[in-house]
PDB file of C-alpha atoms in Angstrom:
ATOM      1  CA  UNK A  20     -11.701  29.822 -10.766  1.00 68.00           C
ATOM      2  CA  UNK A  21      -9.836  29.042 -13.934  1.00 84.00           C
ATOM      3  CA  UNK A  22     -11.602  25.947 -15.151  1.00 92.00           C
ATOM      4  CA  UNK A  23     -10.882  24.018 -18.573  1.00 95.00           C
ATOM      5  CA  UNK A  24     -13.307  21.331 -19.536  1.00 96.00           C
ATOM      6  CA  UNK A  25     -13.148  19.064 -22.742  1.00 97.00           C
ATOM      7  CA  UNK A  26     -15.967  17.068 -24.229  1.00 97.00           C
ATOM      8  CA  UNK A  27     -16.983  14.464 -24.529  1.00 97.00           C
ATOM      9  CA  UNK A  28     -14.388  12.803 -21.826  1.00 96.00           C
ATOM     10  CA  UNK A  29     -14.289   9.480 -23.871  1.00 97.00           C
ATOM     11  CA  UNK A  30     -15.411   8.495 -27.412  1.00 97.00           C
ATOM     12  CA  UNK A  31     -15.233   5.427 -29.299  1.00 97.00           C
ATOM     13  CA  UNK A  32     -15.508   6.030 -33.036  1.00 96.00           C
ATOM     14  CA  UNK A  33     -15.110   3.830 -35.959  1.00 97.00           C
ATOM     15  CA  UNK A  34     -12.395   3.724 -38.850  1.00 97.00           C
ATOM     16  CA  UNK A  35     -12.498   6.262 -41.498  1.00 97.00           C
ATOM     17  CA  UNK A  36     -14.787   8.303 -39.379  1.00 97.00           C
ATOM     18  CA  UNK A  37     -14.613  11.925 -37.904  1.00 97.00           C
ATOM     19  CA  UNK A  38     -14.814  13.020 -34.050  1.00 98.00           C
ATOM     20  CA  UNK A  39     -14.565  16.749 -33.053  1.00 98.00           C
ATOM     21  CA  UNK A  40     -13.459  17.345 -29.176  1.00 98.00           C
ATOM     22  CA  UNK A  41     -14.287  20.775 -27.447  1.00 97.00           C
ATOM     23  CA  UNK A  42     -12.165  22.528 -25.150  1.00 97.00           C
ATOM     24  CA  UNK A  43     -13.558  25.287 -23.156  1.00 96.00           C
ATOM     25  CA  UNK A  44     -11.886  27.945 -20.502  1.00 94.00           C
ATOM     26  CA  UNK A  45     -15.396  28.259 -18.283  1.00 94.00           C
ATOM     27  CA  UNK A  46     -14.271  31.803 -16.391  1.00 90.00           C
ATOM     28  CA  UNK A  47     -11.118  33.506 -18.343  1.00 89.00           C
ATOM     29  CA  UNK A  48     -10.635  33.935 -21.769  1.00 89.00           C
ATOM     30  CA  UNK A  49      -7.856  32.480 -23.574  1.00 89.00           C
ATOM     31  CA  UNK A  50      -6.536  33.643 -26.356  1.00 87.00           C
ATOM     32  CA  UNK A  51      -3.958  30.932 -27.313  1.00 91.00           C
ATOM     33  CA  UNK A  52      -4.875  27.103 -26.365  1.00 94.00           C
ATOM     34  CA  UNK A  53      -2.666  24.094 -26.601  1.00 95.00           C
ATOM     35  CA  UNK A  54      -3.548  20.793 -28.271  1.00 97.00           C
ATOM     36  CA  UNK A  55      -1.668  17.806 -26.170  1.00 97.00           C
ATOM     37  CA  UNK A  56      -1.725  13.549 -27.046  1.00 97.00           C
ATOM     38  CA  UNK A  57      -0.498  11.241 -24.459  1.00 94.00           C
ATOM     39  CA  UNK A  58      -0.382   7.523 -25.559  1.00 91.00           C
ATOM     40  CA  UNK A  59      -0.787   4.876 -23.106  1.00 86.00           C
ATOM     41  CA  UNK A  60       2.718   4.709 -20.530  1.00 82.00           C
ATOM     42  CA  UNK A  61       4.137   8.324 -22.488  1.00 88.00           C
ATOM     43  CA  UNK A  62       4.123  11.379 -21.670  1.00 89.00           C
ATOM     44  CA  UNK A  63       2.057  14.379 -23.091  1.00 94.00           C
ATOM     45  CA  UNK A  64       3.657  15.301 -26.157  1.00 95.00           C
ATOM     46  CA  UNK A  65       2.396  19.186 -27.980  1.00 95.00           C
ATOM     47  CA  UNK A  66       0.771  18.686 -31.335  1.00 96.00           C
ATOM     48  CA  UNK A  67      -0.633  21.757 -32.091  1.00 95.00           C
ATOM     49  CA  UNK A  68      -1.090  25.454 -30.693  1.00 93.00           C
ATOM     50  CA  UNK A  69      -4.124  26.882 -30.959  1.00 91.00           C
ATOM     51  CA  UNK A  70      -4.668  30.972 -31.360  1.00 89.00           C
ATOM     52  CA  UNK A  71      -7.644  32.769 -31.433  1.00 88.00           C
ATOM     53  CA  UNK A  72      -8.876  33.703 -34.932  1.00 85.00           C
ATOM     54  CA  UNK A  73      -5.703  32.870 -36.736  1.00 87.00           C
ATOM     55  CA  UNK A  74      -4.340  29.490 -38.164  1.00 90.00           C
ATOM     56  CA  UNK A  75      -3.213  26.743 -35.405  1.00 93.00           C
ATOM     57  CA  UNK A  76       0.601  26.028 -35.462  1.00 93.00           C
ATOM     58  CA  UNK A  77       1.315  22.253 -35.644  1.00 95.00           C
ATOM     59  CA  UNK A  78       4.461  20.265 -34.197  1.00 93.00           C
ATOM     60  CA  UNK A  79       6.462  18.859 -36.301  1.00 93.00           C
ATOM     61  CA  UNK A  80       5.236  15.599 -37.665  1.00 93.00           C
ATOM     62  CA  UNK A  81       1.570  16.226 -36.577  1.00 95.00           C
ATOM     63  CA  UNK A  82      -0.759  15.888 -39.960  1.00 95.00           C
ATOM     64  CA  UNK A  83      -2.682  19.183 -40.124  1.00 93.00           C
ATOM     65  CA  UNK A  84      -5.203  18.311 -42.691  1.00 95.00           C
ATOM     66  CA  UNK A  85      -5.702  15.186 -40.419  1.00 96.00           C
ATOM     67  CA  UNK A  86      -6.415  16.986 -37.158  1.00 97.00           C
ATOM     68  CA  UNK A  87      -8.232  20.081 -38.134  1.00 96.00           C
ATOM     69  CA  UNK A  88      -8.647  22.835 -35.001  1.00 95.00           C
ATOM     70  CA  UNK A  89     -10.482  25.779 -35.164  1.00 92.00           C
ATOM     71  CA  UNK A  90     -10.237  28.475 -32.417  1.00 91.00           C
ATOM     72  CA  UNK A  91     -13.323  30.831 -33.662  1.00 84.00           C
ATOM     73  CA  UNK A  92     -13.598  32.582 -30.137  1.00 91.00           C
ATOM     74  CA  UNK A  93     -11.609  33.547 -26.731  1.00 91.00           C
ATOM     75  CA  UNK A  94     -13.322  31.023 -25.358  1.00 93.00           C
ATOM     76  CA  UNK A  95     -13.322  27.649 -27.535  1.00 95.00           C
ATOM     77  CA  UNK A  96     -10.967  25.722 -29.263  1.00 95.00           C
ATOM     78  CA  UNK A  97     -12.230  22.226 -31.058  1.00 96.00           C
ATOM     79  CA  UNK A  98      -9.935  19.602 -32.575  1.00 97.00           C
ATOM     80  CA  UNK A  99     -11.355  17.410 -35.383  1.00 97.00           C
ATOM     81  CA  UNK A 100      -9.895  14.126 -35.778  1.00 98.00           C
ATOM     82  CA  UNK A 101     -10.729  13.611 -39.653  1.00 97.00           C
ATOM     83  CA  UNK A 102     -10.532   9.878 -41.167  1.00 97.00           C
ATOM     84  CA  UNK A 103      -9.267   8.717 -37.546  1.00 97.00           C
ATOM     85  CA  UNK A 104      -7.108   5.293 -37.722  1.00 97.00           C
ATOM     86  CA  UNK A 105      -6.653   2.931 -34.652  1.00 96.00           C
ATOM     87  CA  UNK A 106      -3.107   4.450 -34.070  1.00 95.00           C
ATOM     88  CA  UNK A 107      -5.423   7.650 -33.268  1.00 96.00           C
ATOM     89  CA  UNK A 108      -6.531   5.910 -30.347  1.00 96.00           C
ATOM     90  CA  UNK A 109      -5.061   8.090 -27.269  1.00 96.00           C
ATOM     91  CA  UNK A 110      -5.521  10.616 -24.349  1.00 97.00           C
ATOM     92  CA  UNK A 111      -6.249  14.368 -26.184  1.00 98.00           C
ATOM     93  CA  UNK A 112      -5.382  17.158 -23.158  1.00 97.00           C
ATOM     94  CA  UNK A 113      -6.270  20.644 -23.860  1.00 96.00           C
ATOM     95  CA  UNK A 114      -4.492  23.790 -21.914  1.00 95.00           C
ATOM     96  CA  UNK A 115      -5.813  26.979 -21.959  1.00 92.00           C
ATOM     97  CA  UNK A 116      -3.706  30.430 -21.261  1.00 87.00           C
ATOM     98  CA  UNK A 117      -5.098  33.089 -18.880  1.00 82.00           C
ATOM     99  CA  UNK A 118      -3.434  36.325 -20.870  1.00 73.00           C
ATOM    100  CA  UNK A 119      -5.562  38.198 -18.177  1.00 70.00           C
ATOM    101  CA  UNK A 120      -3.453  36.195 -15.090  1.00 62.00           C
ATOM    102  CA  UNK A 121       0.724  36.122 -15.852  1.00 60.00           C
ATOM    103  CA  UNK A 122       0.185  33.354 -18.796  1.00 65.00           C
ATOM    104  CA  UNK A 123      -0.264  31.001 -16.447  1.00 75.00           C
ATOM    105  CA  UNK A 124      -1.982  27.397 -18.313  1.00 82.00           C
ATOM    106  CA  UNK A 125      -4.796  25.525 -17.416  1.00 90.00           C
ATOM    107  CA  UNK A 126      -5.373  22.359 -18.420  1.00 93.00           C
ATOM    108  CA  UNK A 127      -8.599  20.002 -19.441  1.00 95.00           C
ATOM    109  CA  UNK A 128      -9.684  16.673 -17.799  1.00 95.00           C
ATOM    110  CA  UNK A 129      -8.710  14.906 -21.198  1.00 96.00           C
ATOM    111  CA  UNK A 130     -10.691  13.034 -24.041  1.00 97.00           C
ATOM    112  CA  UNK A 131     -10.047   9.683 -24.024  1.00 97.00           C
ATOM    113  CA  UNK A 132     -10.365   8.101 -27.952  1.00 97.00           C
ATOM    114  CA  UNK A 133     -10.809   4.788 -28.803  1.00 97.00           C
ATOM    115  CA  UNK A 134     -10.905   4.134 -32.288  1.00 97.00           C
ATOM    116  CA  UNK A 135     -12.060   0.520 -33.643  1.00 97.00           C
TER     117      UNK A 135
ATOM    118  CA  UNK B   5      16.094  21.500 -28.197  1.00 85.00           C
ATOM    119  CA  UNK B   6      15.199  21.140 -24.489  1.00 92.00           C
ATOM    120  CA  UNK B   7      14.837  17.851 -23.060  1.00 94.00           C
ATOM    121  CA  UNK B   8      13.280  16.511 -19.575  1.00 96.00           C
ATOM    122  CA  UNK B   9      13.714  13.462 -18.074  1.00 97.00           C
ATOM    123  CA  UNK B  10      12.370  11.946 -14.886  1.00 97.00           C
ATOM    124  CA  UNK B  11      14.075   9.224 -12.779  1.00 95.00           C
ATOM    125  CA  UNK B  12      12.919   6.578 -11.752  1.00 94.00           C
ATOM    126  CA  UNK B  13      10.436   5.836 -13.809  1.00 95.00           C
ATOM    127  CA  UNK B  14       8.198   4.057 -11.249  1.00 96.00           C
ATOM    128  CA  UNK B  15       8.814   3.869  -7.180  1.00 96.00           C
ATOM    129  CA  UNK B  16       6.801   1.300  -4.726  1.00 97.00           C
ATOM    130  CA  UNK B  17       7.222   2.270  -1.102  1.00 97.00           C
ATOM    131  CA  UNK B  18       5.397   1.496   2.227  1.00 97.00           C
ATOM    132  CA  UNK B  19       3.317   4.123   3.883  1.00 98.00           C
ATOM    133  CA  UNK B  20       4.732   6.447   5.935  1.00 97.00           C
ATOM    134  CA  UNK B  21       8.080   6.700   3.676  1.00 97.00           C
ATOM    135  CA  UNK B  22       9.666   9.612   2.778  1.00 97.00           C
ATOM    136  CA  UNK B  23      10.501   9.781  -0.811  1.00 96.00           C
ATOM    137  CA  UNK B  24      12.043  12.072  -4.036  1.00 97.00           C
ATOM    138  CA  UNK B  25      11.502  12.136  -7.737  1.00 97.00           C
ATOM    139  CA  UNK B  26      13.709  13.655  -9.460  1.00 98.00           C
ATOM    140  CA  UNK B  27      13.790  15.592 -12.823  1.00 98.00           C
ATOM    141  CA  UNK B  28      16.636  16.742 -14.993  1.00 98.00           C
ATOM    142  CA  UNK B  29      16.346  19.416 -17.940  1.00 97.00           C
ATOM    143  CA  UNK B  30      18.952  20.111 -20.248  1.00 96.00           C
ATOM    144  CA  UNK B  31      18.512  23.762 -21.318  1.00 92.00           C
ATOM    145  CA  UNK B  32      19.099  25.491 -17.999  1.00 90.00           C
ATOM    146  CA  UNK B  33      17.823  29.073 -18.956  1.00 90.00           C
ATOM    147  CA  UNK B  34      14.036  27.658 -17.642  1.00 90.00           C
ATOM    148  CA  UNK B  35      11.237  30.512 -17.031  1.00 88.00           C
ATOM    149  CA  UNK B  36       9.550  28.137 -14.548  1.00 91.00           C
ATOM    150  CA  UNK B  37       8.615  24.168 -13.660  1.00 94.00           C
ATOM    151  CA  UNK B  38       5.917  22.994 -12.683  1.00 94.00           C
ATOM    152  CA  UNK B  39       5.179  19.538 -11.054  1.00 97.00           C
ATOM    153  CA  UNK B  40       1.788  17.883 -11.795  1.00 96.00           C
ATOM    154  CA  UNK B  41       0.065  14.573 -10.502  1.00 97.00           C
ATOM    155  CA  UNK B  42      -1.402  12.024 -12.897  1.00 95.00           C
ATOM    156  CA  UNK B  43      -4.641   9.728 -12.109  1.00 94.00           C
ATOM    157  CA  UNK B  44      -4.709   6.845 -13.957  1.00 90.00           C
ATOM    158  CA  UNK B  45      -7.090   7.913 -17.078  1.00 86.00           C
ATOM    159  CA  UNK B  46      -7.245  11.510 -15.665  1.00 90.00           C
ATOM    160  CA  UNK B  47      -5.994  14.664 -16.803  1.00 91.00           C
ATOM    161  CA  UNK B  48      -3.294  16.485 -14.701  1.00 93.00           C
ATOM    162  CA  UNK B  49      -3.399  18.335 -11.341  1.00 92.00           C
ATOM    163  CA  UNK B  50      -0.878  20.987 -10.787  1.00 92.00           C
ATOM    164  CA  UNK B  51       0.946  20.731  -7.711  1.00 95.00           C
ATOM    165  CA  UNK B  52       3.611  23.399  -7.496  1.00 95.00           C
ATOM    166  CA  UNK B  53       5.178  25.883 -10.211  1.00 92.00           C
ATOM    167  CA  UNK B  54       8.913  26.917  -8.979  1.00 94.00           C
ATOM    168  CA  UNK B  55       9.966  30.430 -10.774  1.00 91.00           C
ATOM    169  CA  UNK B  56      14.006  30.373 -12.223  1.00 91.00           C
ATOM    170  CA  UNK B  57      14.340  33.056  -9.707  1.00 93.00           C
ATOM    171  CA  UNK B  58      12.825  30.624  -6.764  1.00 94.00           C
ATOM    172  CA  UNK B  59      14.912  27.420  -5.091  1.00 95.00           C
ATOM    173  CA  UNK B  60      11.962  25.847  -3.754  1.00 96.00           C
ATOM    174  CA  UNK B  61       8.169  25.586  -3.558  1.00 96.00           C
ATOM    175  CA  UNK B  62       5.925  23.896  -0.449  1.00 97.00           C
ATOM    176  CA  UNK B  63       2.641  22.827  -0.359  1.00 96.00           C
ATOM    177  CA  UNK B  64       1.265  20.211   2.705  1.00 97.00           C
ATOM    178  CA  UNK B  65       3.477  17.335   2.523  1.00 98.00           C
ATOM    179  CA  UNK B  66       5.077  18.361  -0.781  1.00 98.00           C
ATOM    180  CA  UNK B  67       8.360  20.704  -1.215  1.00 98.00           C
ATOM    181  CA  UNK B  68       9.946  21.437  -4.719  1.00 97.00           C
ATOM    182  CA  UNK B  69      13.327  22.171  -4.850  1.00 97.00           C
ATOM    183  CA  UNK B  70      15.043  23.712  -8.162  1.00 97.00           C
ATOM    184  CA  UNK B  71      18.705  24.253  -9.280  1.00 96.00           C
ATOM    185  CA  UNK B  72      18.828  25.838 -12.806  1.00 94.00           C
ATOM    186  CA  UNK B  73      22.454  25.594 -12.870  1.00 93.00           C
ATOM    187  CA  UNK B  74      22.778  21.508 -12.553  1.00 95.00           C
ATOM    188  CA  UNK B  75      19.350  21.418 -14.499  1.00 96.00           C
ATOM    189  CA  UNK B  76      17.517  19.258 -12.019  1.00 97.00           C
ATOM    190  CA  UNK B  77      14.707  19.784  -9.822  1.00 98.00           C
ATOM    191  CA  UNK B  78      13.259  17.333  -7.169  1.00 98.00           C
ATOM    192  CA  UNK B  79       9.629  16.805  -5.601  1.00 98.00           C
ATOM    193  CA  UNK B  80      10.022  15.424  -2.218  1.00 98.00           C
ATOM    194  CA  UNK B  81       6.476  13.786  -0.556  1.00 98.00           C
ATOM    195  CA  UNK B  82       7.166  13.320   2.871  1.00 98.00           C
ATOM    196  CA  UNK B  83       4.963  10.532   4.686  1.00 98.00           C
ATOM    197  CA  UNK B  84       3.499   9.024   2.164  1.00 98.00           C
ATOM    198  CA  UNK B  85      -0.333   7.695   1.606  1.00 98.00           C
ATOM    199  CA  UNK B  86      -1.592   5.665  -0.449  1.00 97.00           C
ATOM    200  CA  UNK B  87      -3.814   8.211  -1.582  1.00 97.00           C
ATOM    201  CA  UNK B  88      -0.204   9.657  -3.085  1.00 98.00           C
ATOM    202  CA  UNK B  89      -0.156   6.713  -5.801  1.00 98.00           C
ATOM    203  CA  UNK B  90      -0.273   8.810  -9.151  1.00 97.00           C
ATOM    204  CA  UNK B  91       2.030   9.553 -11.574  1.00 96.00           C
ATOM    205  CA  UNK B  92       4.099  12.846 -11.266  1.00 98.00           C
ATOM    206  CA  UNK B  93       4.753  14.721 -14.294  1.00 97.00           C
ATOM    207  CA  UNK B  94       7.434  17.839 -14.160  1.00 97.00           C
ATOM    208  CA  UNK B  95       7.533  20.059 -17.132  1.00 96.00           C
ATOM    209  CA  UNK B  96       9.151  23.206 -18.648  1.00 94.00           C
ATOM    210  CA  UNK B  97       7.563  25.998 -21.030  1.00 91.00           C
ATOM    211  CA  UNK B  98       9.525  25.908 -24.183  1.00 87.00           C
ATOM    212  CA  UNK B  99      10.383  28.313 -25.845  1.00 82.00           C
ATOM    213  CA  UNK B 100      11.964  29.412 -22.678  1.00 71.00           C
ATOM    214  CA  UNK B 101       9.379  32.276 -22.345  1.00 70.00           C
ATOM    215  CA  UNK B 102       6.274  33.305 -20.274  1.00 67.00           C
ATOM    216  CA  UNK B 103       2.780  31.466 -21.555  1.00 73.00           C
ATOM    217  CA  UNK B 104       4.475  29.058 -24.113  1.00 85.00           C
ATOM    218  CA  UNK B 105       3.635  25.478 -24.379  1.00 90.00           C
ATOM    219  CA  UNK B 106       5.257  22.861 -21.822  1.00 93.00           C
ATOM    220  CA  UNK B 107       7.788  20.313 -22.517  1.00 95.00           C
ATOM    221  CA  UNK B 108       6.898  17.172 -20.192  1.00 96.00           C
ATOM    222  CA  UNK B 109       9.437  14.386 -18.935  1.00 96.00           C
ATOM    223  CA  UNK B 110       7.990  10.810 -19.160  1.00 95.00           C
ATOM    224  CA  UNK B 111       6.808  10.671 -15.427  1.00 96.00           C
ATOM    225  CA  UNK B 112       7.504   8.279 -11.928  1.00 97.00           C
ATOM    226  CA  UNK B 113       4.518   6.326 -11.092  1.00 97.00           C
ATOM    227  CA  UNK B 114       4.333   6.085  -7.326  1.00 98.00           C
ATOM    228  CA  UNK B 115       2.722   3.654  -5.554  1.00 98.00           C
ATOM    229  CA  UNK B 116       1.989   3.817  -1.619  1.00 98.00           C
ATOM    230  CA  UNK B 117       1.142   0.576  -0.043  1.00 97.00           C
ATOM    231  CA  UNK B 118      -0.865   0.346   3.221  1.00 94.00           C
TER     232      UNK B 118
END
């Protein structure tokens, strides 16, 4: 039980182009998902938190209009990467939180982006 | 704001070693830690969440230890494989509370050699 997956796993896009990446919790809801970004040799570092029919909350320094998520059911959070840059180019991780099961967090396989 | 860091960054050993990573957190009013193993272009595999009430955690050849009070917590892998190579993140919720997000240190890549 308690499986996360994110598609697609890997996407090259061009400059100036968007790319939306789907995380899904496959057998518990989740009310409140988490939006990580690990560049290559650092660790994963939160950009965003995700809640279920409410606004995302963004880190500090993390461009809101720029990476646009929308959590429209207990179920499935996406996170657009609008305009994406080569510095966009990194590992996206998605967690997902069993309310149901002591909080506990699940995470996603990843998205790996490659933008040219 | 809480910090984690993980020494040393990256550890070669033989197989069949006995080995510890070590992670320090500043803030040491923790709810929990949890270790997790890295695959090169993968996404992360929990190993073993210690509670602030709990000194250690075991699972095969891994055992988690945990003292809140220095702010450090160690994952020792006893006889290692090279099927252990990964990296091995720790990391704390923060804010210090039940279901938040996680704070991660920067990792030690292991590698086993046969």
């Amino acid at each position: 039980g308690a499986v996360v997956s994110q598609h697609p796993s890997w996407v090259i896009c061009k400059s100036g182009t968007s790319v939306k990446i789907e995380c899904r919790s496959l057998d518990f809801q989740a009310t409140t998902m988490f939006w990580y970004r690990q560049f290559p040799k650092q660790s994963l570092m939160l950009m965003a938190t995700s809640n279920e029919g409410s606004k995302a909350t963004y880190e500090q320094g993390v461009e809101k209009d720029k990476f646009l998520i929308n959590h429209a059911s207990l179920t499935l959070s996406t996170l657009t990467v609008t305009s994406a840059h080569p510095e966009d180019s990194s590992f996206y991780i998605c967690s997902a939180r069993d309310t149901d099961a002591s909080y506990e967090q699940y995470f996603g396989p990843g998205t790996r982006l490659t933008v040219t | 704001k809480q910090e984690v860091t993980q020494i040393p960054a990256a550890l070669s050993v033989p197989e069949g070693e006995n080995l510890v990573l070590n992670c320090s957190f500043t803030d040491s009013a923790i709810y929990n830690l949890q270790w997790f193993r890295q695959d090169p272009g993968k996404g992360l595999t929990s190993l073993l969440l210690i509670q602030s009430s709990q000194r250690e955690q075991t699972s095969g050849r891994l055992n988690a230890s945990l003292d809140k009070s220095s702010g450090r917590s160690t994952l020792y892998i006893a006889a290692s494989q090279p099927g252990d190579s990964a990296t091995y993140l720790c990391a704390v919720p923060w804010p210090n509370q039940a279901g938040t997000a996680l704070i991660f240190g920067k990792g030690t890549t292991l590698s086993v050699s046969s």
